[in-house]
């Protein structure tokens, strides 16, 4: 019989998509109120991989990632996704020229994987509860993140992979500091 052990804490991040880069600041402030200080941000990256979001979000969509200083238990990702969906709904009720001004994609980095939360089921996703699924989007092997067959095209790009590699290094430093009690 295997011995049940607690999971290691993981590093929460949120990917933000919007037609309006100015929204990133107000969304980031709201996320910080909920999850604590941001400790790493990506550059703003053009999102030109699909026109899937164009009807709801407009053209010239941009992506920005933020990560949070405090580590979380991996089981919290489902309620976090529920929270970010509510945030999206709140922003959609404001007066913007598009029906979906912001898209929020929470996930986490562990030592060996990048996990995304989703409301959509698929063969490679595991149901977590509250209508939320999780997928391993990339695995860390041989010193780099390696996409999987279902990894979204944008999550395969150099910009994204560099950000997630930096985030993984930061995460491992946090684990070391926790282990020595600093």
CSV table of C-alpha atoms in Angstrom, one decimal:
chain,number,residue,atom,x,y,z
A,1,UNK,CA,0.0,0.0,0.0
A,2,UNK,CA,1.3,3.4,-0.9
A,3,UNK,CA,1.7,6.0,1.8
A,4,UNK,CA,-0.4,9.1,1.4
A,5,UNK,CA,1.7,12.2,1.6
A,6,UNK,CA,1.0,15.9,1.4
A,7,UNK,CA,1.7,17.5,-2.0
A,8,UNK,CA,4.4,20.1,-2.5
A,9,UNK,CA,3.1,23.7,-2.8
A,10,UNK,CA,3.1,25.0,-6.3
A,11,UNK,CA,3.5,28.5,-7.9
A,12,UNK,CA,0.3,30.1,-9.1
A,13,UNK,CA,0.3,32.2,-12.2
A,14,UNK,CA,-2.4,33.8,-14.3
A,15,UNK,CA,-2.3,34.4,-18.0
A,16,UNK,CA,-4.3,37.5,-19.1
A,17,UNK,CA,-5.7,38.1,-22.6
A,18,UNK,CA,-7.2,41.5,-23.6
A,19,UNK,CA,-7.6,43.8,-26.5
A,20,UNK,CA,-6.7,46.7,-24.1
A,21,UNK,CA,-3.3,46.5,-22.4
A,22,UNK,CA,-4.5,49.1,-19.9
A,23,UNK,CA,-6.9,46.5,-18.4
A,24,UNK,CA,-3.9,44.4,-17.3
A,25,UNK,CA,-3.1,46.9,-14.4
A,26,UNK,CA,-6.5,46.9,-12.9
A,27,UNK,CA,-6.9,43.2,-13.2
A,28,UNK,CA,-3.5,42.6,-11.7
A,29,UNK,CA,-4.4,44.8,-8.7
A,30,UNK,CA,-7.6,42.8,-8.2
A,31,UNK,CA,-5.7,39.5,-8.4
A,32,UNK,CA,-3.2,40.8,-5.9
A,33,UNK,CA,-6.0,41.6,-3.4
A,34,UNK,CA,-7.0,37.9,-3.6
A,35,UNK,CA,-3.7,36.0,-4.0
A,36,UNK,CA,-1.0,38.4,-2.6
A,37,UNK,CA,1.9,40.2,-4.2
A,38,UNK,CA,3.0,39.6,-7.8
A,39,UNK,CA,6.6,38.5,-8.0
A,40,UNK,CA,7.2,38.0,-11.7
A,41,UNK,CA,5.5,39.4,-14.8
A,42,UNK,CA,6.1,38.7,-18.5
A,43,UNK,CA,6.3,41.3,-21.2
A,44,UNK,CA,3.1,42.0,-23.1
A,45,UNK,CA,3.0,39.5,-25.9
A,46,UNK,CA,0.9,39.8,-29.1
A,47,UNK,CA,-1.6,36.9,-29.3
A,48,UNK,CA,-2.0,36.0,-32.9
A,49,UNK,CA,-2.4,32.3,-32.8
A,50,UNK,CA,-6.1,32.0,-33.5
A,51,UNK,CA,-9.1,34.2,-34.3
A,52,UNK,CA,-11.2,32.1,-31.8
A,53,UNK,CA,-11.5,35.0,-29.4
A,54,UNK,CA,-12.0,37.8,-32.0
A,55,UNK,CA,-15.8,37.9,-31.9
A,56,UNK,CA,-15.9,38.3,-28.1
A,57,UNK,CA,-12.6,40.2,-27.5
A,58,UNK,CA,-11.9,42.1,-30.6
A,59,UNK,CA,-8.7,42.3,-32.6
A,60,UNK,CA,-5.1,42.9,-31.6
A,61,UNK,CA,-5.3,40.8,-28.5
A,62,UNK,CA,-2.3,40.8,-26.1
A,63,UNK,CA,-1.2,38.3,-23.5
A,64,UNK,CA,0.5,39.0,-20.2
A,65,UNK,CA,1.5,36.5,-17.4
A,66,UNK,CA,1.9,37.3,-13.8
A,67,UNK,CA,2.9,35.0,-10.9
A,68,UNK,CA,2.4,35.3,-7.2
A,69,UNK,CA,4.9,35.4,-4.4
A,70,UNK,CA,2.9,33.0,-2.2
A,71,UNK,CA,2.9,29.3,-3.1
A,72,UNK,CA,-0.5,27.5,-3.1
A,73,UNK,CA,-1.6,23.9,-2.6
A,74,UNK,CA,-2.3,22.4,-6.0
A,75,UNK,CA,-5.9,21.5,-5.0
A,76,UNK,CA,-6.7,25.2,-4.8
A,77,UNK,CA,-6.6,25.6,-8.6
A,78,UNK,CA,-10.3,24.7,-9.0
A,79,UNK,CA,-11.6,27.4,-6.7
A,80,UNK,CA,-9.1,29.9,-8.2
A,81,UNK,CA,-10.4,29.2,-11.7
A,82,UNK,CA,-14.0,29.7,-10.4
A,83,UNK,CA,-12.8,33.1,-8.9
A,84,UNK,CA,-11.1,34.2,-12.1
A,85,UNK,CA,-14.3,33.3,-14.1
A,86,UNK,CA,-16.3,35.5,-11.8
A,87,UNK,CA,-13.8,38.3,-12.4
A,88,UNK,CA,-14.3,37.9,-16.1
A,89,UNK,CA,-18.0,38.1,-15.6
A,90,UNK,CA,-17.7,41.2,-13.5
A,91,UNK,CA,-15.6,42.9,-16.2
A,92,UNK,CA,-18.0,41.9,-18.9
A,93,UNK,CA,-20.8,43.8,-17.2
A,94,UNK,CA,-18.8,47.0,-17.3
A,95,UNK,CA,-19.0,49.4,-20.3
A,96,UNK,CA,-16.4,48.1,-22.8
A,97,UNK,CA,-16.7,48.0,-26.6
A,98,UNK,CA,-16.3,44.2,-26.5
A,99,UNK,CA,-18.4,41.5,-24.7
A,100,UNK,CA,-15.4,39.9,-23.1
A,101,UNK,CA,-12.8,42.5,-22.2
A,102,UNK,CA,-10.5,40.1,-20.3
A,103,UNK,CA,-9.8,36.4,-20.4
A,104,UNK,CA,-8.0,34.9,-17.3
A,105,UNK,CA,-6.2,31.6,-17.4
A,106,UNK,CA,-4.9,30.4,-14.0
A,107,UNK,CA,-2.4,27.6,-13.7
A,108,UNK,CA,0.6,26.6,-11.7
A,109,UNK,CA,4.2,25.5,-12.0
A,110,UNK,CA,5.5,22.5,-10.1
A,111,UNK,CA,9.0,21.2,-10.4
A,112,UNK,CA,8.2,18.9,-13.3
A,113,UNK,CA,5.1,20.3,-14.9
A,114,UNK,CA,3.0,23.3,-16.0
A,115,UNK,CA,-0.7,22.8,-15.3
A,116,UNK,CA,-3.7,24.9,-16.6
A,117,UNK,CA,-7.2,25.0,-15.3
A,118,UNK,CA,-10.1,24.9,-17.7
A,119,UNK,CA,-13.9,24.8,-17.7
A,120,UNK,CA,-13.8,22.5,-20.8
A,121,UNK,CA,-13.5,18.8,-20.6
A,122,UNK,CA,-11.3,16.8,-23.0
A,123,UNK,CA,-9.7,13.3,-23.1
A,124,UNK,CA,-6.5,14.6,-21.5
A,125,UNK,CA,-8.1,16.6,-18.7
A,126,UNK,CA,-9.0,15.5,-15.2
A,127,UNK,CA,-12.2,16.7,-13.4
A,128,UNK,CA,-11.3,18.6,-10.2
A,129,UNK,CA,-14.8,19.7,-9.0
A,130,UNK,CA,-16.8,22.9,-9.3
A,131,UNK,CA,-17.0,22.4,-13.1
A,132,UNK,CA,-13.2,22.7,-13.4
A,133,UNK,CA,-10.7,20.5,-15.1
A,134,UNK,CA,-6.9,20.5,-15.1
A,135,UNK,CA,-4.4,19.5,-17.7
A,136,UNK,CA,-0.6,19.1,-17.7
A,137,UNK,CA,0.2,21.5,-20.5
A,138,UNK,CA,4.0,20.9,-20.5
A,139,UNK,CA,6.4,18.8,-18.7
A,140,UNK,CA,9.9,19.8,-17.5
A,141,UNK,CA,12.5,17.3,-18.7
A,142,UNK,CA,16.2,17.5,-19.6
A,143,UNK,CA,16.4,21.1,-18.5
A,144,UNK,CA,13.5,22.6,-20.4
A,145,UNK,CA,9.7,22.6,-20.7
A,146,UNK,CA,8.5,20.2,-23.3
A,147,UNK,CA,5.1,20.7,-25.0
A,148,UNK,CA,2.7,17.8,-25.2
A,149,UNK,CA,0.5,16.8,-28.1
A,150,UNK,CA,-2.4,19.0,-26.8
A,151,UNK,CA,-0.3,22.0,-25.8
A,152,UNK,CA,-1.8,25.2,-27.2
A,153,UNK,CA,0.4,26.8,-29.9
A,154,UNK,CA,1.1,29.9,-27.9
A,155,UNK,CA,2.3,27.8,-25.0
A,156,UNK,CA,5.0,26.3,-27.3
A,157,UNK,CA,6.5,29.7,-28.2
A,158,UNK,CA,10.0,30.9,-27.1
A,159,UNK,CA,8.5,33.9,-25.1
A,160,UNK,CA,6.2,31.7,-23.1
A,161,UNK,CA,8.7,29.0,-22.5
A,162,UNK,CA,11.3,31.5,-21.3
A,163,UNK,CA,8.8,33.0,-18.9
A,164,UNK,CA,7.9,29.6,-17.5
A,165,UNK,CA,11.5,28.6,-17.2
A,166,UNK,CA,12.2,31.8,-15.2
A,167,UNK,CA,9.1,31.1,-13.1
A,168,UNK,CA,10.3,27.6,-12.4
A,169,UNK,CA,13.7,28.8,-11.2
A,170,UNK,CA,11.9,31.3,-8.9
A,171,UNK,CA,9.6,28.6,-7.6
A,172,UNK,CA,12.5,26.3,-6.8
A,173,UNK,CA,14.2,29.1,-4.9
A,174,UNK,CA,11.1,29.6,-2.9
A,175,UNK,CA,11.0,25.9,-2.0
A,176,UNK,CA,14.6,26.0,-0.9
A,177,UNK,CA,14.0,29.0,1.3
A,178,UNK,CA,10.9,27.3,2.8
A,179,UNK,CA,13.0,24.2,3.5
A,180,UNK,CA,15.6,26.2,5.5
A,181,UNK,CA,12.9,28.3,7.2
A,182,UNK,CA,13.7,31.7,5.8
